[in-house]
Amino acid sequence: MSDSNEKVYSFNKNEVYTVKIEDVGTGGEGIAKIDGYTLFIKDAVREDVCEVKITKAHPKFAYAKLMKVITTSPYRVEPPCAVSKRCGGCKIMAAEYSEQLHFKEQKVKNNIIKIGKVTDFEIYPIIGMDEPYHYRNKAQFPIGINEQGKLVSGFYAGRTHVIIENDKCFLGVPENEEILNIIKKFMEEKNISPYDEVTLKGLIRYVMIRKAFVTGEIMVCIIINGNKIPNCDELVERLKTVKGMTNISVSINLCNTNVIMGKVMENVYGKGYITDYIKDIKFNISPKSFFQVNPVQTEKLYSTALEYAGLTGCETVWDLYCGIGSISLFLARSAKKVYGVEIISDAIRDARNNAKINNIKNAEFFVGKAEEVLPEYYKTHGGYADVIVVDPPRKGCEVTLLDTIIKMSPLKVVY
């Protein structure tokens, strides 16, 4: 039985309202209220006054479409990217960068309060970028055919697999466009079809591009629905004309799946990796390696983590979900011993190799789930930690792992 005091709202699809945007939702959508009833409006900016049309109404909230901005928010800017509204990549590009930072800071703060149920804490100012564009060192472009039959590359529209054509992403590096044009021209000349998710036919699925910001080295991996690319040697020669081209590989993915990379990888040019640096630490990055996509902010992030860890050279540190060991090796220079844990065996292989090429001998790496490796190590060896660093996937840490961290009683946990 519903509460007799609970307010009953009557809002319906296609109704039009004038509202002021009061807040921003977790997905970047503007939030407005009409007598307590909440509207979520895509592309609206905080403090906009807008005319909106309800597209889907629920008893306590509704989704609405932004029809026009009546009074422009002081935080609204013209997005530099012409397809930002349709592309699923940038949801808050219509807000100036300071407002984007405010949104992210509030999101973290609200999650700690509402989800974590913690209210007694201090939040420091968010650390933003000096230049918030062209910072991504990695991009994965699906290849397809548009309604006019033209070969296109770009990014998927939000919650769809419709490709929004965009070779000149404002978050990516300039070389992306040149590389994609070479591949698409080659496909047209050789009559090579892109993969079709409906028919499961066609060859080229994705193009993954990586650039090392310090060394300038570039990697291209072409993901295919087949065993080889016809005239692959000729394509390699064309791609080699791109300044910085260091490695070209082909990933074979024959599965009907949303997973981009296949299990079989064939190196067709170069040494199989590119090299980059975070400060003075050198990293060899293979096509499947996890490496932070924003190298400028990564250096700030790791320096902040190191500052919070407060290492003096005497500490034992565990780095959980360590990837290719980037944080582990960053910390190892200031610690007595660092243990890294990562479930992906290829990443651990890279982590051990990265330790070797940097002559770091006080870092040891384990393959496996953090929630299994750490409890087992603690049970078997009575493992101790002065500092535990965690960089988990989006779902967060497993309860078994958190319980073990509590038992180990570290002086600090850096999340």
XYZ file of C-alpha atoms in Angstrom:
415
model
C 0.000 0.000 0.000
C 1.383 3.415 -0.927
C 1.863 6.182 1.588
C -1.306 8.318 1.635
C 0.901 11.395 2.017
C 2.993 10.534 -1.043
C 2.464 13.079 -3.779
C 0.957 11.854 -7.042
C 2.226 13.582 -10.183
C 0.541 13.807 -13.547
C 3.047 14.420 -16.316
C 2.752 12.895 -19.763
C 4.759 12.287 -22.890
C 5.003 15.199 -25.381
C 4.040 17.824 -22.804
C 6.188 20.970 -23.093
C 7.512 22.954 -20.114
C 9.846 25.858 -19.417
C 12.335 24.921 -16.694
C 15.575 26.073 -15.101
C 18.405 23.536 -14.851
C 19.364 23.215 -11.193
C 21.873 20.367 -11.221
C 23.631 17.764 -13.389
C 22.952 14.014 -13.263
C 25.532 11.231 -13.185
C 25.393 10.866 -16.973
C 25.887 14.580 -17.601
C 22.188 15.305 -18.183
C 20.664 18.492 -16.806
C 18.251 18.176 -13.869
C 15.197 20.392 -13.408
C 12.244 20.162 -11.030
C 8.596 21.126 -11.401
C 6.938 21.241 -7.992
C 9.196 18.407 -6.793
C 8.894 16.333 -9.976
C 12.312 15.654 -11.562
C 13.144 16.048 -15.236
C 16.376 14.726 -16.792
C 17.338 16.694 -19.929
C 20.229 15.673 -22.207
C 22.476 18.512 -23.493
C 21.196 20.993 -20.897
C 23.725 22.949 -18.831
C 23.383 24.020 -15.199
C 21.535 27.391 -14.948
C 20.104 27.167 -18.469
C 16.458 28.198 -18.745
C 15.022 25.896 -21.411
C 11.935 24.765 -23.200
C 11.746 20.976 -22.955
C 9.430 18.218 -24.169
C 8.825 15.078 -22.105
C 9.845 11.930 -24.006
C 9.239 9.334 -21.278
C 7.271 9.885 -18.052
C 7.517 7.846 -14.855
C 5.587 8.336 -11.595
C 8.418 10.277 -9.932
C 10.616 11.472 -12.799
C 10.748 11.949 -16.555
C 13.191 12.204 -19.413
C 12.843 15.262 -21.616
C 14.286 16.596 -24.841
C 15.897 20.024 -24.982
C 13.830 22.003 -27.518
C 15.509 25.400 -27.139
C 17.551 27.429 -24.669
C 15.604 30.523 -23.605
C 18.181 32.009 -21.232
C 21.754 30.809 -21.702
C 23.716 29.601 -18.683
C 26.965 31.484 -17.923
C 28.605 28.034 -18.038
C 27.429 27.191 -21.566
C 29.914 27.240 -24.455
C 29.773 26.235 -28.099
C 31.248 22.694 -28.318
C 34.344 22.644 -30.576
C 33.204 19.282 -31.980
C 30.359 19.435 -34.510
C 29.063 15.948 -33.638
C 29.354 16.138 -29.847
C 25.561 15.962 -29.331
C 25.178 12.792 -31.377
C 28.451 11.054 -30.513
C 28.427 8.933 -27.351
C 31.900 10.084 -26.287
C 31.510 13.601 -24.874
C 28.347 14.222 -22.864
C 29.204 17.567 -21.248
C 31.175 19.393 -23.956
C 28.573 22.198 -24.024
C 29.724 23.189 -20.519
C 32.912 25.187 -20.039
C 35.824 23.211 -18.563
C 35.537 24.721 -15.064
C 31.895 23.556 -14.992
C 32.931 20.080 -16.177
C 35.359 19.889 -13.249
C 32.632 21.074 -10.869
C 30.345 18.312 -12.180
C 33.001 15.620 -11.639
C 33.903 16.883 -8.162
C 30.244 16.936 -7.097
C 29.725 13.453 -8.537
C 32.490 12.038 -6.335
C 31.268 13.948 -3.299
C 27.654 12.826 -3.750
C 28.662 9.191 -4.250
C 30.617 9.211 -0.993
C 27.614 10.688 0.829
C 24.736 8.836 -0.845
C 26.314 5.465 -1.631
C 29.093 5.303 0.955
C 26.923 6.843 3.697
C 29.935 8.881 4.836
C 29.409 12.517 5.776
C 32.446 13.410 7.900
C 35.165 13.893 5.292
C 37.146 16.617 3.578
C 37.274 16.862 -0.213
C 40.192 18.667 -1.816
C 39.790 20.650 -5.066
C 39.781 18.504 -8.197
C 43.048 18.613 -10.167
C 42.180 19.649 -13.710
C 44.104 19.784 -16.967
C 45.922 22.788 -18.407
C 44.668 21.787 -21.889
C 41.524 19.607 -21.872
C 41.683 18.563 -25.540
C 43.793 16.148 -27.627
C 44.971 14.321 -24.512
C 43.966 10.705 -25.288
C 46.876 8.487 -26.307
C 44.528 5.688 -27.420
C 41.384 5.483 -29.553
C 39.364 2.570 -30.968
C 37.381 3.392 -34.102
C 34.664 1.052 -35.449
C 34.521 0.881 -39.258
C 31.184 0.628 -41.078
C 28.946 1.753 -43.928
C 26.536 4.676 -43.535
C 23.050 4.979 -45.064
C 24.516 6.467 -48.239
C 26.788 3.456 -48.682
C 29.921 5.406 -47.723
C 32.731 3.809 -45.736
C 32.902 5.574 -42.355
C 34.827 5.490 -39.090
C 34.045 7.255 -35.843
C 32.328 6.453 -32.564
C 29.027 4.909 -31.576
C 26.085 7.127 -30.703
C 25.037 6.749 -27.061
C 23.554 3.325 -26.213
C 23.651 2.252 -29.895
C 25.981 0.707 -32.442
C 25.261 3.437 -34.977
C 28.570 4.950 -36.053
C 28.751 8.739 -35.898
C 31.368 9.671 -38.477
C 34.254 11.417 -36.733
C 37.892 10.970 -37.711
C 38.996 14.241 -36.092
C 38.086 13.650 -32.447
C 38.951 16.641 -30.262
C 40.113 14.307 -27.502
C 42.449 12.294 -29.718
C 45.738 12.932 -31.507
C 45.933 14.531 -35.004
C 47.512 11.391 -36.497
C 44.256 9.452 -36.035
C 42.671 11.139 -39.037
C 45.624 10.460 -41.327
C 45.772 6.788 -40.334
C 42.030 6.220 -40.755
C 42.051 7.862 -44.179
C 44.883 5.581 -45.325
C 43.016 2.461 -44.160
C 39.655 3.477 -45.628
C 41.205 4.418 -48.984
C 42.982 1.051 -49.053
C 39.706 -0.749 -48.276
C 37.935 1.088 -51.106
C 40.693 0.329 -53.616
C 40.913 -3.358 -52.673
C 37.133 -3.767 -52.285
C 37.478 -4.826 -48.626
C 34.222 -4.634 -46.668
C 33.792 -3.557 -43.048
C 32.252 -5.988 -40.575
C 28.438 -6.038 -40.405
C 27.031 -6.918 -36.973
C 23.731 -8.099 -38.499
C 25.022 -10.414 -41.235
C 28.278 -11.212 -39.364
C 30.091 -10.713 -42.676
C 32.793 -8.287 -43.725
C 36.436 -8.095 -42.669
C 37.527 -4.888 -40.902
C 35.916 -4.429 -37.482
C 37.931 -1.758 -35.644
C 41.118 0.259 -35.884
C 42.957 0.837 -32.611
C 45.548 3.630 -32.564
C 47.998 4.444 -29.794
C 50.544 7.243 -29.572
C 53.333 7.592 -27.027
C 53.402 11.247 -25.999
C 57.048 11.366 -24.884
C 58.703 9.324 -27.663
C 56.173 10.086 -30.425
C 55.940 6.387 -31.360
C 52.648 5.235 -32.924
C 50.966 1.833 -32.891
C 48.119 0.638 -35.111
C 46.160 -2.560 -34.516
C 43.519 -3.583 -37.077
C 40.855 -5.920 -35.692
C 39.454 -8.261 -38.346
C 36.712 -10.841 -38.809
C 38.969 -13.223 -40.716
C 42.442 -14.722 -40.781
C 44.295 -12.108 -42.841
C 44.030 -8.787 -44.676
C 44.414 -9.088 -48.466
C 47.529 -7.275 -49.734
C 48.495 -6.593 -46.115
C 52.115 -5.799 -47.060
C 50.908 -2.930 -49.235
C 48.769 -1.524 -46.407
C 51.761 -1.731 -44.066
C 53.910 0.253 -46.526
C 51.259 2.982 -46.696
C 50.913 3.183 -42.911
C 54.686 3.381 -42.501
C 54.578 6.808 -44.180
C 52.903 8.230 -41.041
C 55.493 10.013 -38.910
C 56.213 8.016 -35.769
C 54.752 4.713 -37.040
C 56.540 2.064 -34.987
C 54.287 -0.976 -34.754
C 51.453 -2.473 -36.831
C 49.534 -5.581 -35.827
C 46.404 -7.510 -36.754
C 44.007 -8.889 -34.142
C 41.805 -11.797 -35.269
C 38.316 -11.707 -33.734
C 35.895 -14.206 -35.296
C 33.368 -14.050 -32.440
C 29.947 -12.392 -32.459
C 30.760 -10.223 -29.466
C 31.102 -6.651 -28.239
C 34.658 -7.447 -27.100
C 36.924 -5.525 -29.452
C 40.222 -7.408 -29.362
C 40.520 -11.043 -30.472
C 42.655 -13.675 -28.759
C 45.016 -14.149 -31.726
C 47.452 -11.298 -32.410
C 49.763 -11.148 -35.427
C 52.561 -8.594 -35.535
C 53.083 -7.422 -39.126
C 55.539 -4.570 -38.607
C 57.866 -3.445 -35.836
C 58.880 -4.875 -32.499
C 55.396 -5.582 -31.118
C 55.223 -2.593 -28.779
C 55.768 1.135 -28.441
C 57.727 2.843 -25.675
C 56.576 5.726 -23.491
C 57.516 7.300 -20.175
C 55.796 8.452 -17.001
C 58.359 10.850 -15.588
C 61.633 8.881 -15.843
C 60.080 5.397 -15.833
C 60.073 3.646 -19.196
C 57.174 1.450 -20.347
C 56.884 -0.956 -23.253
C 53.219 -0.981 -24.305
C 51.840 -3.862 -26.387
C 48.456 -3.760 -28.223
C 46.566 -5.381 -25.324
C 48.378 -3.543 -22.528
C 46.373 -1.369 -20.183
C 48.024 2.035 -20.007
C 46.378 5.202 -18.729
C 44.893 7.054 -21.730
C 45.696 10.537 -20.402
C 49.488 10.637 -19.881
C 49.597 14.256 -18.705
C 47.079 13.667 -15.924
C 48.539 10.218 -15.182
C 51.768 11.839 -14.058
C 49.782 14.177 -11.787
C 47.683 11.251 -10.533
C 50.658 9.038 -9.688
C 52.572 11.925 -8.114
C 49.537 12.626 -5.902
C 49.240 8.930 -4.981
C 52.933 8.881 -4.090
C 52.501 12.013 -1.981
C 49.560 10.478 -0.097
C 51.449 7.207 0.408
C 54.191 9.170 2.181
C 56.873 6.591 1.417
C 60.282 6.867 3.105
C 62.013 3.831 1.580
C 61.178 1.445 4.430
C 57.622 0.458 3.465
C 56.048 -2.690 2.056
C 53.414 -1.750 -0.539
C 50.716 -3.786 -2.301
C 49.429 -2.435 -5.616
C 46.148 -4.188 -6.438
C 44.778 -4.258 -10.002
C 48.240 -3.121 -11.110
C 47.902 -3.536 -14.887
C 51.316 -3.314 -16.556
C 52.812 -2.146 -13.260
C 52.750 1.574 -13.963
C 51.811 2.615 -10.407
C 53.877 -0.224 -8.880
C 57.091 0.911 -10.553
C 56.319 4.557 -9.794
C 56.063 3.641 -6.087
C 58.958 1.153 -6.049
C 61.534 3.940 -6.366
C 60.434 5.191 -2.930
C 59.526 1.910 -1.146
C 61.355 -1.088 0.301
C 59.194 -3.655 -1.542
C 56.191 -3.478 -3.869
C 53.875 -6.369 -4.728
C 51.609 -5.996 -7.757
C 48.506 -8.087 -8.549
C 46.673 -8.249 -11.891
C 44.332 -10.838 -13.449
C 45.540 -10.359 -17.046
C 48.630 -12.501 -17.643
C 49.824 -10.404 -20.603
C 49.781 -7.311 -18.387
C 51.870 -9.040 -15.717
C 54.330 -10.153 -18.378
C 54.616 -6.491 -19.410
C 54.918 -5.405 -15.758
C 57.834 -7.790 -15.147
C 59.506 -6.642 -18.340
C 58.966 -2.983 -17.445
C 60.588 -3.601 -14.061
C 63.543 -5.203 -15.844
C 64.096 -2.407 -18.389
C 64.006 0.156 -15.554
C 66.358 -1.923 -13.409
C 63.781 -2.017 -10.607
C 64.444 -5.111 -8.500
C 62.176 -4.538 -5.504
C 58.886 -5.129 -7.365
C 57.254 -8.566 -7.528
C 54.144 -9.370 -9.555
C 51.381 -11.986 -9.232
C 48.859 -13.141 -11.851
C 45.329 -13.621 -10.523
C 42.266 -11.973 -9.059
C 43.174 -9.495 -6.341
C 40.323 -10.860 -4.183
C 41.944 -14.320 -4.367
C 45.684 -13.578 -4.435
C 45.824 -11.212 -1.449
C 43.696 -13.345 0.948
C 45.696 -16.471 0.004
C 49.020 -14.683 0.459
C 47.882 -13.317 3.804
C 46.703 -16.773 4.912
C 49.910 -18.513 3.794
C 52.561 -15.904 4.587
C 50.835 -13.635 7.084
C 51.493 -10.815 4.645
C 51.980 -7.320 6.020
C 51.550 -3.994 4.272
C 52.388 -0.449 5.297
C 50.506 0.941 2.303
C 47.924 -0.630 -0.011
C 47.127 1.033 -3.326
C 43.948 -0.012 -5.153
C 42.887 0.964 -8.674
C 39.931 -1.401 -9.177
C 37.535 -1.779 -12.102
C 34.292 0.207 -12.049
C 32.458 -2.330 -9.896
C 34.944 -1.632 -7.104
C 36.662 -4.032 -4.695
C 35.211 -7.405 -3.676
C 34.176 -7.768 -0.022
C 36.720 -10.573 0.509
C 39.475 -8.226 -0.596
C 38.275 -5.408 1.662
C 38.118 -7.827 4.608
C 41.728 -8.880 3.980
C 42.875 -5.264 3.712
C 41.311 -4.606 7.143
C 43.070 -7.681 8.610
C 46.416 -6.532 7.238
C 45.962 -3.179 9.047
C 47.948 -0.975 6.645
C 48.883 2.494 7.812
C 47.376 3.916 4.619
C 45.081 2.899 1.780
C 45.404 4.970 -1.389
C 42.417 4.437 -3.688
